[in-house]
PDB file of C-alpha atoms in Angstrom:
ATOM      1  CA  UNK A  16     -22.781   1.412   1.334  1.00 96.00           C
ATOM      2  CA  UNK A  17     -21.792  -0.796  -1.609  1.00 98.00           C
ATOM      3  CA  UNK A  18     -19.593  -3.872  -1.979  1.00 98.00           C
ATOM      4  CA  UNK A  19     -16.600  -4.514  -4.213  1.00 98.00           C
ATOM      5  CA  UNK A  20     -15.845  -8.211  -4.850  1.00 98.00           C
ATOM      6  CA  UNK A  21     -12.413  -9.486  -3.790  1.00 98.00           C
ATOM      7  CA  UNK A  22     -12.818 -13.088  -4.946  1.00 96.00           C
ATOM      8  CA  UNK A  23     -13.411 -16.280  -2.974  1.00 93.00           C
ATOM      9  CA  UNK A  24     -16.759 -14.924  -1.784  1.00 96.00           C
ATOM     10  CA  UNK A  25     -15.151 -11.947  -0.010  1.00 97.00           C
ATOM     11  CA  UNK A  26     -16.241  -8.338  -0.491  1.00 98.00           C
ATOM     12  CA  UNK A  27     -15.035  -4.926   0.661  1.00 98.00           C
ATOM     13  CA  UNK A  28     -17.730  -2.542   1.889  1.00 98.00           C
ATOM     14  CA  UNK A  29     -17.155   1.013   0.674  1.00 98.00           C
ATOM     15  CA  UNK A  30     -19.056   4.298   0.913  1.00 97.00           C
ATOM     16  CA  UNK A  31     -21.265   5.148  -2.044  1.00 97.00           C
ATOM     17  CA  UNK A  32     -19.080   8.153  -2.962  1.00 96.00           C
ATOM     18  CA  UNK A  33     -15.946   5.954  -3.169  1.00 97.00           C
ATOM     19  CA  UNK A  34     -17.553   3.061  -5.033  1.00 98.00           C
ATOM     20  CA  UNK A  35     -17.473   4.539  -8.545  1.00 96.00           C
ATOM     21  CA  UNK A  36     -13.727   5.238  -8.722  1.00 96.00           C
ATOM     22  CA  UNK A  37     -12.673   2.161  -6.708  1.00 97.00           C
ATOM     23  CA  UNK A  38     -14.776  -0.193  -8.835  1.00 97.00           C
ATOM     24  CA  UNK A  39     -12.722   0.760 -11.931  1.00 96.00           C
ATOM     25  CA  UNK A  40      -9.864  -1.367 -10.580  1.00 96.00           C
ATOM     26  CA  UNK A  41      -9.550  -5.092  -9.980  1.00 97.00           C
ATOM     27  CA  UNK A  42      -9.229  -5.953  -6.292  1.00 98.00           C
ATOM     28  CA  UNK A  43      -8.304  -9.123  -4.440  1.00 98.00           C
ATOM     29  CA  UNK A  44      -8.051 -10.273  -0.841  1.00 98.00           C
ATOM     30  CA  UNK A  45      -4.438 -10.169   0.380  1.00 98.00           C
ATOM     31  CA  UNK A  46      -3.678 -12.075   3.583  1.00 97.00           C
ATOM     32  CA  UNK A  47      -0.772 -10.706   5.632  1.00 97.00           C
ATOM     33  CA  UNK A  48       0.525 -13.657   7.677  1.00 97.00           C
ATOM     34  CA  UNK A  49       2.616 -11.403   9.914  1.00 97.00           C
ATOM     35  CA  UNK A  50      -0.397  -9.349  11.033  1.00 97.00           C
ATOM     36  CA  UNK A  51      -2.901 -12.177  10.513  1.00 98.00           C
ATOM     37  CA  UNK A  52      -5.192  -9.750   8.667  1.00 97.00           C
ATOM     38  CA  UNK A  53      -6.797  -9.698   5.235  1.00 97.00           C
ATOM     39  CA  UNK A  54      -6.743  -6.493   3.176  1.00 98.00           C
ATOM     40  CA  UNK A  55      -8.286  -5.397  -0.117  1.00 98.00           C
ATOM     41  CA  UNK A  56      -5.399  -4.961  -2.563  1.00 98.00           C
ATOM     42  CA  UNK A  57      -4.759  -4.000  -6.182  1.00 97.00           C
ATOM     43  CA  UNK A  58      -1.562  -4.549  -8.170  1.00 96.00           C
ATOM     44  CA  UNK A  59      -0.515  -1.735 -10.513  1.00 94.00           C
ATOM     45  CA  UNK A  60       0.951  -2.523 -13.953  1.00 92.00           C
ATOM     46  CA  UNK A  61       4.451  -2.216 -12.433  1.00 91.00           C
ATOM     47  CA  UNK A  62       3.424  -4.879  -9.868  1.00 92.00           C
ATOM     48  CA  UNK A  63       3.275  -2.452  -6.945  1.00 93.00           C
ATOM     49  CA  UNK A  64       0.683  -3.567  -4.381  1.00 96.00           C
ATOM     50  CA  UNK A  65      -1.717  -0.852  -3.219  1.00 96.00           C
ATOM     51  CA  UNK A  66      -4.136  -1.381  -0.348  1.00 97.00           C
ATOM     52  CA  UNK A  67      -7.655  -0.014  -0.682  1.00 97.00           C
ATOM     53  CA  UNK A  68      -7.595   1.724   2.680  1.00 97.00           C
ATOM     54  CA  UNK A  69      -4.415   3.609   1.715  1.00 96.00           C
ATOM     55  CA  UNK A  70      -5.936   4.693  -1.612  1.00 96.00           C
ATOM     56  CA  UNK A  71      -9.112   5.941   0.094  1.00 96.00           C
ATOM     57  CA  UNK A  72      -7.121   7.920   2.660  1.00 95.00           C
ATOM     58  CA  UNK A  73      -4.889   9.392  -0.060  1.00 93.00           C
ATOM     59  CA  UNK A  74      -1.717   7.751   1.290  1.00 94.00           C
ATOM     60  CA  UNK A  75      -1.077   5.848  -1.963  1.00 92.00           C
ATOM     61  CA  UNK A  76      -2.019   6.094  -5.632  1.00 90.00           C
ATOM     62  CA  UNK A  77      -3.598   3.396  -7.762  1.00 89.00           C
ATOM     63  CA  UNK A  78      -1.659   4.687 -10.753  1.00 85.00           C
ATOM     64  CA  UNK A  79       2.042   4.146 -11.426  1.00 79.00           C
ATOM     65  CA  UNK A  80       4.035   7.324 -11.091  1.00 70.00           C
ATOM     66  CA  UNK A  81       5.944   8.340 -14.232  1.00 58.00           C
ATOM     67  CA  UNK A  82       9.686   7.769 -14.085  1.00 49.00           C
ATOM     68  CA  UNK A  83      11.849  10.926 -14.211  1.00 51.00           C
TER      69      UNK A  83
END
């Protein structure tokens, strides 16, 4: 288990096998006031917010999809 810093002294714990590819991106702590939860998030160049748990599960991509 390794940790990825999210800023403000917060870290996300991730499995060793996920650490290498997740650590290539900048992550921050995003607080969702509606759910009253904090999530690890990354903003893509097109300003799309991706949550770490969705990227790990394969539900979302950390890369912007090319426009057709």
